[in-house]
CSV table of C-alpha atoms and ligand atoms in Angstrom, one decimal:
chain,number,residue,atom,x,y,z
X,1,MET,CA,-24.6,4.3,10.3
X,2,GLU,CA,-26.8,1.2,10.9
X,3,SER,CA,-26.5,0.0,7.4
X,4,GLN,CA,-22.8,0.9,7.3
X,5,ASN,CA,-22.2,-1.6,10.1
X,6,GLN,CA,-23.5,-4.4,7.9
X,7,LYS,CA,-20.8,-3.7,5.3
X,8,LYS,CA,-17.7,-5.8,5.3
X,9,ARG,CA,-14.6,-3.9,6.4
X,10,ILE,CA,-11.4,-3.0,4.6
X,11,PHE,CA,-8.1,-1.8,5.9
X,12,SER,CA,-5.0,-0.9,4.0
X,13,GLY,CA,-2.0,1.4,4.3
X,14,ILE,CA,1.1,2.8,2.6
X,15,GLN,CA,4.3,3.9,4.2
X,16,PRO,CA,5.2,7.6,3.6
X,17,SER,CA,8.8,6.4,2.9
X,18,GLY,CA,9.0,8.1,-0.5
X,19,GLU,CA,6.8,9.6,-3.2
X,20,LEU,CA,4.0,7.3,-4.3
X,21,THR,CA,4.7,5.5,-7.5
X,22,LEU,CA,2.8,3.9,-10.4
X,23,GLY,CA,3.2,0.6,-8.5
X,24,SER,CA,1.5,2.0,-5.4
X,25,TYR,CA,-1.4,3.2,-7.6
X,26,MET,CA,-1.8,0.1,-9.8
X,27,GLY,CA,-1.1,-2.4,-7.0
X,28,ALA,CA,-3.1,-0.8,-4.2
X,29,ILE,CA,-4.8,2.6,-4.4
X,30,ARG,CA,-6.7,2.0,-7.6
X,31,ASN,CA,-8.4,-1.0,-5.9
X,32,TRP,CA,-9.2,1.0,-2.8
X,33,VAL,CA,-11.1,3.5,-4.9
X,34,THR,CA,-13.3,0.8,-6.5
X,35,LEU,CA,-14.1,-0.7,-3.1
X,36,GLN,CA,-15.2,2.4,-1.3
X,37,ASP,CA,-18.9,2.2,-2.0
X,38,GLU,CA,-19.3,-1.5,-1.3
X,39,TYR,CA,-17.2,-1.7,1.9
X,40,GLU,CA,-16.6,0.3,5.0
X,41,CYS,CA,-13.0,1.3,4.3
X,42,ILE,CA,-10.2,2.5,6.5
X,43,TYR,CA,-7.1,3.8,4.8
X,44,CYS,CA,-4.0,4.7,6.7
X,45,ILE,CA,-0.7,6.5,6.2
X,46,VAL,CA,1.7,4.2,8.1
X,47,ASP,CA,4.3,6.5,9.4
X,48,MET,CA,5.3,4.1,12.2
X,49,HIS,CA,6.2,1.6,9.5
X,50,ALA,CA,8.2,4.2,7.6
X,51,ILE,CA,10.7,4.7,10.5
X,52,THR,CA,11.8,1.0,10.3
X,53,VAL,CA,14.4,2.5,7.9
X,54,ARG,CA,16.0,5.9,8.6
X,55,GLN,CA,13.9,8.9,7.5
X,56,VAL,CA,14.6,12.7,7.4
X,57,PRO,CA,12.1,14.1,9.9
X,58,ALA,CA,11.0,17.1,7.8
X,59,GLU,CA,10.6,14.9,4.8
X,60,LEU,CA,8.6,12.3,6.6
X,61,ARG,CA,6.2,15.1,7.8
X,62,ARG,CA,5.9,16.6,4.4
X,63,ARG,CA,5.3,13.2,2.7
X,64,SER,CA,2.7,12.1,5.2
X,65,LEU,CA,0.6,15.2,4.3
X,66,VAL,CA,1.2,14.9,0.5
X,67,GLN,CA,0.3,11.2,0.7
X,68,LEU,CA,-3.1,12.1,2.2
X,69,ALA,CA,-3.6,14.6,-0.6
X,70,GLU,CA,-2.7,11.9,-3.1
X,71,TYR,CA,-5.2,9.4,-1.6
X,72,ILE,CA,-8.0,12.0,-2.0
X,73,ALA,CA,-6.8,13.0,-5.5
X,74,CYS,CA,-6.9,9.3,-6.6
X,75,GLY,CA,-10.6,9.4,-5.8
X,76,LEU,CA,-10.9,8.4,-2.1
X,77,ASP,CA,-13.7,10.4,-0.6
X,78,PRO,CA,-13.1,11.5,3.0
X,79,SER,CA,-16.8,11.4,3.7
X,80,LYS,CA,-17.0,7.7,2.7
X,81,ASN,CA,-13.7,6.4,4.1
X,82,VAL,CA,-11.8,6.8,7.3
X,83,MET,CA,-8.3,8.2,6.4
X,84,PHE,CA,-5.7,8.8,9.2
X,85,ILE,CA,-2.1,8.8,10.2
X,86,GLN,CA,-1.0,5.6,12.0
X,87,SER,CA,0.9,7.4,14.8
X,88,HIS,CA,-2.2,9.4,15.7
X,89,VAL,CA,-3.9,6.3,17.0
X,90,PRO,CA,-1.8,4.8,19.8
X,91,GLN,CA,-3.8,1.6,19.9
X,92,HIS,CA,-1.6,0.4,17.0
X,93,ALA,CA,1.5,0.4,19.1
X,94,GLU,CA,-0.3,-1.1,22.1
X,95,LEU,CA,-1.8,-4.0,20.2
X,96,SER,CA,1.5,-4.6,18.3
X,97,TRP,CA,3.3,-5.2,21.5
X,98,ILE,CA,0.8,-7.8,22.6
X,99,LEU,CA,0.7,-9.6,19.3
X,100,GLY,CA,4.5,-9.7,19.3
X,101,CYS,CA,4.1,-12.0,22.2
X,102,TYR,CA,2.1,-14.3,20.1
X,103,THR,CA,4.4,-14.4,17.1
X,104,GLN,CA,7.4,-16.7,16.6
X,105,PHE,CA,10.9,-15.5,15.9
X,106,GLY,CA,11.0,-18.1,13.1
X,107,GLU,CA,7.9,-16.8,11.4
X,108,LEU,CA,9.4,-13.3,11.2
X,109,SER,CA,12.7,-14.6,10.0
X,110,ARG,CA,11.0,-16.1,7.0
X,111,MET,CA,9.5,-12.8,5.7
X,112,THR,CA,10.8,-12.0,2.3
X,113,GLN,CA,10.6,-8.2,2.8
X,114,PHE,CA,12.7,-8.4,6.0
X,115,LYS,CA,15.4,-10.5,4.2
X,116,MET,CA,15.5,-8.0,1.3
X,117,LYS,CA,15.4,-4.8,3.4
X,118,SER,CA,18.0,-6.1,5.8
X,119,GLN,CA,20.3,-6.6,2.8
X,120,GLN,CA,19.6,-3.1,1.6
X,121,HIS,CA,20.2,-1.6,5.0
X,122,ALA,CA,22.9,-3.9,6.3
X,123,ASP,CA,24.3,-1.2,8.5
X,124,ASN,CA,21.0,-0.6,10.3
X,125,ILE,CA,19.0,-3.8,10.8
X,126,THR,CA,16.8,-2.8,13.6
X,127,ALA,CA,14.4,-4.7,15.8
X,128,GLY,CA,11.6,-2.5,14.3
X,129,LEU,CA,12.5,-3.8,10.8
X,130,PHE,CA,12.2,-7.3,12.1
X,131,THR,CA,8.9,-6.9,13.9
X,132,TYR,CA,7.4,-4.7,11.1
X,133,PRO,CA,4.8,-7.5,10.1
X,134,VAL,CA,3.5,-7.6,13.7
X,135,LEU,CA,2.7,-3.9,13.6
X,136,MET,CA,1.0,-4.5,10.3
X,137,ALA,CA,-1.0,-7.4,11.8
X,138,ALA,CA,-2.1,-5.0,14.6
X,139,ASP,CA,-3.2,-2.4,12.0
X,140,ILE,CA,-5.4,-4.9,10.3
X,141,LEU,CA,-6.8,-6.8,13.4
X,142,LEU,CA,-7.6,-3.7,15.4
X,143,TYR,CA,-10.3,-2.9,12.8
X,144,GLN,CA,-11.6,-6.5,12.3
X,145,ALA,CA,-10.9,-6.1,8.6
X,146,ASP,CA,-12.3,-8.7,6.2
X,147,LEU,CA,-10.2,-7.7,3.2
X,148,VAL,CA,-6.8,-6.1,2.8
X,149,PRO,CA,-6.2,-4.7,-0.7
X,150,VAL,CA,-2.5,-4.8,-1.4
X,151,GLY,CA,0.0,-5.6,-4.1
X,152,GLU,CA,1.5,-9.1,-4.5
X,153,ASP,CA,4.5,-8.3,-2.3
X,154,GLN,CA,2.4,-7.9,0.8
X,155,LYS,CA,0.5,-11.2,0.5
X,156,GLN,CA,3.0,-13.0,2.8
X,157,HIS,CA,2.4,-10.3,5.5
X,158,VAL,CA,-1.3,-10.7,5.4
X,159,GLU,CA,-1.0,-14.4,5.6
X,160,LEU,CA,1.1,-14.1,8.7
X,161,CYS,CA,-1.5,-11.7,10.2
X,162,ARG,CA,-4.1,-14.4,9.6
X,163,ASP,CA,-1.9,-17.0,11.4
X,164,ILE,CA,-1.4,-14.7,14.4
X,165,ALA,CA,-5.2,-14.0,14.5
X,166,GLN,CA,-6.0,-17.7,14.3
X,167,ARG,CA,-3.5,-18.6,17.0
X,168,PHE,CA,-5.0,-15.9,19.3
X,169,ASN,CA,-8.6,-16.9,18.6
X,170,GLY,CA,-7.7,-20.5,19.3
X,171,LEU,CA,-6.2,-19.6,22.7
X,172,TYR,CA,-8.8,-17.2,23.9
X,173,SER,CA,-12.0,-17.8,21.8
X,174,ASP,CA,-13.0,-15.7,18.8
X,175,THR,CA,-11.5,-12.2,19.0
X,176,PHE,CA,-10.3,-11.3,15.6
X,177,THR,CA,-11.8,-11.4,12.1
X,178,LEU,CA,-9.5,-13.4,9.8
X,179,PRO,CA,-8.5,-11.1,6.9
X,180,GLU,CA,-8.0,-12.1,3.3
X,181,PRO,CA,-5.6,-10.4,1.0
X,182,PHE,CA,-7.2,-8.7,-2.1
X,183,ILE,CA,-4.8,-8.6,-4.9
X,184,PRO,CA,-5.5,-7.0,-8.4
X,185,LYS,CA,-5.5,-9.3,-11.4
X,186,LEU,CA,-3.5,-6.8,-13.5
X,187,GLY,CA,-0.8,-4.6,-12.0
X,188,ALA,CA,-0.2,-6.5,-8.7
X,189,ARG,CA,3.5,-6.3,-9.3
X,190,ILE,CA,4.9,-3.5,-11.4
X,191,MET,CA,8.6,-3.9,-12.1
X,192,SER,CA,11.3,-1.2,-12.1
X,193,LEU,CA,11.8,0.4,-15.6
X,194,GLY,CA,15.5,0.2,-15.1
X,195,ASP,CA,15.6,-3.4,-13.8
X,196,PRO,CA,12.6,-5.5,-14.8
X,197,GLY,CA,13.8,-8.2,-12.4
X,198,SER,CA,13.0,-6.1,-9.3
X,199,LYS,CA,9.8,-4.4,-8.0
X,200,MET,CA,9.3,-0.7,-8.7
X,201,SER,CA,9.8,0.7,-5.2
X,202,LYS,CA,9.3,4.2,-3.9
X,203,SER,CA,12.5,4.1,-1.8
X,204,ASP,CA,14.5,3.1,-4.9
X,205,PRO,CA,14.3,6.0,-7.3
X,206,ASP,CA,16.0,4.2,-10.1
X,207,GLY,CA,13.4,3.0,-12.6
X,208,CYS,CA,10.5,4.5,-10.6
X,209,VAL,CA,7.7,6.5,-12.2
X,210,TYR,CA,6.2,8.7,-9.5
X,211,MET,CA,2.5,9.8,-9.4
X,212,MET,CA,3.6,13.4,-9.3
X,213,ASP,CA,6.1,13.2,-12.2
X,214,LYS,CA,5.6,15.8,-14.9
X,215,PRO,CA,4.6,14.5,-18.4
X,216,GLU,CA,8.0,15.1,-19.9
X,217,ASP,CA,9.7,13.1,-17.1
X,218,ILE,CA,7.3,10.2,-17.6
X,219,GLN,CA,8.0,10.3,-21.4
X,220,ARG,CA,11.8,10.3,-20.7
X,221,LYS,CA,11.6,7.5,-18.2
X,222,PHE,CA,9.7,5.2,-20.6
X,223,LYS,CA,12.0,6.0,-23.5
X,224,ARG,CA,14.9,4.7,-21.4
X,225,ALA,CA,13.0,1.7,-20.0
X,226,VAL,CA,15.1,-1.5,-20.3
X,227,THR,CA,13.6,-3.9,-23.0
X,228,ASP,CA,15.5,-6.4,-25.2
X,229,CYS,CA,16.9,-6.5,-28.7
X,230,GLU,CA,14.0,-8.4,-30.4
X,231,ALA,CA,11.8,-5.4,-31.1
X,232,ALA,CA,8.6,-7.5,-30.8
X,233,VAL,CA,5.8,-6.4,-28.5
X,234,LYS,CA,4.9,-9.8,-27.0
X,235,PHE,CA,4.0,-10.8,-23.4
X,236,ASP,CA,6.6,-13.3,-22.2
X,237,LYS,CA,7.5,-12.8,-18.6
X,238,VAL,CA,10.5,-15.2,-18.7
X,239,ASN,CA,12.2,-14.1,-21.9
X,240,LYS,CA,10.9,-10.6,-22.3
X,241,PRO,CA,10.5,-9.2,-18.7
X,242,GLY,CA,10.9,-5.6,-19.7
X,243,VAL,CA,8.4,-5.6,-22.5
X,244,SER,CA,6.0,-7.7,-20.5
X,245,ASN,CA,6.1,-5.1,-17.7
X,246,LEU,CA,5.5,-2.3,-20.2
X,247,LEU,CA,2.5,-4.2,-21.6
X,248,THR,CA,1.1,-4.7,-18.1
X,249,ILE,CA,1.4,-1.0,-17.4
X,250,TYR,CA,-0.1,-0.1,-20.8
X,251,CYS,CA,-3.1,-2.4,-20.2
X,252,ALA,CA,-3.6,-1.3,-16.6
X,253,ALA,CA,-3.5,2.3,-17.8
X,254,SER,CA,-5.6,2.0,-21.0
X,255,GLY,CA,-8.1,-0.7,-20.1
X,256,LYS,CA,-7.0,-2.8,-23.1
X,257,THR,CA,-6.3,-6.5,-22.8
X,258,VAL,CA,-2.8,-7.9,-23.4
X,259,GLN,CA,-4.0,-9.5,-26.7
X,260,GLU,CA,-5.5,-6.3,-27.9
X,261,ALA,CA,-2.3,-4.4,-27.1
X,262,GLU,CA,-0.1,-7.1,-28.8
X,263,GLU,CA,-2.3,-6.8,-31.9
X,264,ALA,CA,-2.3,-3.0,-31.9
X,265,PHE,CA,1.6,-2.9,-31.8
X,266,ALA,CA,2.2,-5.9,-34.1
X,267,GLY,CA,5.0,-5.2,-36.5
X,268,GLN,CA,5.9,-1.9,-34.8
X,269,GLY,CA,9.1,-1.4,-32.9
X,270,TYR,CA,9.7,-0.2,-29.4
X,271,GLY,CA,10.1,3.3,-30.8
X,272,VAL,CA,6.3,3.4,-31.3
X,273,PHE,CA,5.4,1.3,-28.3
X,274,LYS,CA,7.3,3.0,-25.5
X,275,PRO,CA,5.9,6.6,-26.2
X,276,ALA,CA,2.4,5.0,-26.4
X,277,VAL,CA,2.9,3.5,-22.9
X,278,ALA,CA,4.1,6.8,-21.6
X,279,ASP,CA,1.1,8.6,-23.1
X,280,ALA,CA,-1.3,6.2,-21.5
X,281,VAL,CA,0.4,6.8,-18.1
X,282,VAL,CA,0.5,10.6,-18.6
X,283,GLU,CA,-3.2,10.7,-19.2
X,284,LEU,CA,-3.9,8.3,-16.2
X,285,MET,CA,-1.8,10.4,-13.8
X,286,ARG,CA,-2.6,14.0,-15.1
X,287,PRO,CA,-5.9,14.5,-13.1
X,288,ILE,CA,-4.4,13.0,-10.0
X,289,ARG,CA,-1.3,15.2,-10.2
X,290,GLU,CA,-3.3,18.3,-10.7
X,291,GLU,CA,-5.8,17.5,-7.9
X,292,THR,CA,-2.9,16.7,-5.5
X,293,GLU,CA,-1.3,20.0,-6.3
X,294,ARG,CA,-4.5,21.8,-5.6
X,295,LEU,CA,-5.1,19.9,-2.3
X,296,ILE,CA,-1.6,20.4,-1.0
X,297,ALA,CA,-2.2,24.1,-1.0
X,298,ASP,CA,-5.1,23.6,1.4
X,299,LYS,CA,-3.3,22.4,4.5
X,300,SER,CA,-6.2,23.1,6.9
X,301,TYR,CA,-8.5,20.9,4.9
X,302,LEU,CA,-6.0,18.1,5.0
X,303,GLU,CA,-5.6,18.5,8.7
X,304,SER,CA,-9.3,18.4,9.3
X,305,VAL,CA,-9.5,15.1,7.3
X,306,TYR,CA,-6.7,13.3,9.2
X,307,ARG,CA,-8.0,14.6,12.6
X,308,ASP,CA,-11.5,13.4,11.9
X,309,GLY,CA,-10.1,10.2,10.6
X,310,ALA,CA,-8.0,9.5,13.7
X,311,ARG,CA,-11.0,10.2,15.9
X,312,ARG,CA,-13.2,7.7,14.1
X,313,ALA,CA,-10.4,5.1,13.8
X,314,GLN,CA,-9.7,5.4,17.5
X,315,GLY,CA,-13.3,4.6,18.4
X,316,ILE,CA,-13.1,1.3,16.5
X,317,ALA,CA,-9.6,0.4,17.6
X,318,GLN,CA,-10.1,0.9,21.3
X,319,LYS,CA,-13.0,-1.6,21.3
X,320,THR,CA,-10.8,-4.3,19.9
X,321,LEU,CA,-7.9,-3.4,22.2
X,322,SER,CA,-10.0,-3.4,25.3
X,323,LYS,CA,-11.4,-6.9,24.4
X,324,VAL,CA,-7.8,-8.2,23.8
X,325,GLN,CA,-6.5,-6.7,27.1
X,326,ARG,CA,-9.4,-8.3,29.0
X,327,LYS,CA,-8.9,-11.7,27.4
X,328,ILE,CA,-5.2,-12.0,28.1
X,329,GLY,CA,-5.6,-11.0,31.7
X,330,PHE,CA,-4.7,-7.3,32.0
X,331,LEU,CA,-6.5,-5.7,35.0
X,332,ALA,CA,-9.2,-3.2,33.9
X,333,ARG,CA,-8.3,0.5,34.5
R,1,ATP,P1,9.3,1.0,0.1
R,1,ATP,O1,10.2,1.2,-1.1
R,1,ATP,O2,9.4,2.0,1.1
R,1,ATP,O3,9.3,-0.4,0.6
R,1,ATP,P2,7.1,0.5,-1.7
R,1,ATP,O4,7.2,1.4,-2.9
R,1,ATP,O5,7.6,-0.9,-1.9
R,1,ATP,O6,7.8,1.2,-0.5
R,1,ATP,P3,4.9,0.1,0.0
R,1,ATP,O7,4.6,1.2,0.8
R,1,ATP,O8,5.6,-1.1,0.5
R,1,ATP,O9,5.6,0.5,-1.4
R,1,ATP,O10,3.5,-0.5,-0.7
R,1,ATP,C1,2.3,0.2,-0.7
R,1,ATP,C2,1.3,-0.6,-1.4
R,1,ATP,O11,1.5,-0.6,-2.8
R,1,ATP,C3,1.3,-2.1,-1.0
R,1,ATP,O12,0.0,-2.6,-1.0
R,1,ATP,C4,2.2,-2.7,-2.0
R,1,ATP,O13,1.9,-4.1,-2.2
R,1,ATP,C5,1.8,-1.9,-3.3
R,1,ATP,N1,2.9,-1.8,-4.2
R,1,ATP,C6,4.1,-1.3,-3.9
R,1,ATP,N2,4.9,-1.3,-5.0
R,1,ATP,C7,4.2,-2.0,-5.9
R,1,ATP,C8,4.5,-2.5,-7.2
R,1,ATP,N3,5.7,-2.2,-7.8
R,1,ATP,N4,3.6,-3.1,-8.0
R,1,ATP,C9,2.4,-3.4,-7.4
R,1,ATP,N5,2.0,-3.0,-6.2
R,1,ATP,C10,2.9,-2.3,-5.4
R,2,LTN,N1,3.5,-3.2,4.9
R,2,LTN,C1,2.7,-2.5,3.9
R,2,LTN,C2,2.1,-1.3,4.5
R,2,LTN,C3,1.2,-1.6,5.5
R,2,LTN,C4,-0.1,-2.2,5.4
R,2,LTN,C5,-0.7,-2.3,6.7
R,2,LTN,C6,-0.8,-2.7,4.3
R,2,LTN,C7,1.3,-1.4,6.9
R,2,LTN,N2,0.2,-1.8,7.5
R,2,LTN,C8,-1.9,-2.9,6.9
R,2,LTN,C9,-2.1,-3.2,4.5
R,2,LTN,C10,-2.6,-3.3,5.8
R,2,LTN,C11,3.6,-2.2,2.7
R,2,LTN,O1,3.0,-1.9,1.7
R,2,LTN,N3,4.8,-2.2,2.8
């Protein structure tokens, strides 16, 4: 425990708002796995974030448990990492309220994710959707995280979190560690197979490859992936976004460089390239899918992991929350 305390800390989370995708894996979870030995890691299932858009209760419950199984199946070891469900640690909601009083309306209005999601859910633009980044800042700051491994789309939220922390520290002396986003070099933004202009997103099933998809579904989805009429396997994000996305996926899955992949497929059409990308993804996902299926059957084990995780998380979170409450002038209980 002594030596663990010397390690830098990591916090990250994913919403159980849909089945996890290849994007969740390549942009986030894959990095989490590589960091678990070097850092003290806390990985969360952020169900409170998921309800910022309407969820079916039974589905939310099921997906929260499946997501924990997926985390473990991806290689996260429950004995090395703290893994828990956000709503089981009430300090997140408490700190979020406080931080909301140190966040500007204008700052939240500039968040790209809010602008996009409020277009997608125009009939239900809730206060929760608007203040979502404040809850995310509370998640990170409660644990004094140094690094936040996320995909490219979350960089803006981590930067806002830093701004809030800096503002609070400036007002009340050093309270929060300033976190840095940690974004992978390859796979930080996997695009939809149906529309290479938009991000692959678990709540938008069109063009999504799910971690739990069967091999034949993965093959079919890649066969249908939108490309172009040139038939040349070349990385060119502006003119060939579909092919560039497939190359990114292929390289992230196979470990090859873009140049190696371009050379390997030189002179061959998409009829050869697309099934090869699918094969690489099938092989990457096969052990994860099989292990997830095995773990889902062991509900009591999963329950023991998230209960133990919440207990450990709460110990850390309460220390920060008490410090914050004292600094801002709340009377001690
Ligand atoms: P939703 O559709 O509910 O917004 P999402 O699929 O966009 O969900 P998140 O829960 O927002 O996924 O993201 C989980 C993590 O995975 C974050 O770190 C995010 O940056 C990363 N991520 C999500 N989608 C992608 C993607 N297409 N490419 C790379 N990283 C991604
Ligand atoms: N907003 C993130 C999920 C998230 C998160 C966090 C990520 C909520 N809290 C704290 C990192 C750290 C998303 O991926 N949509």
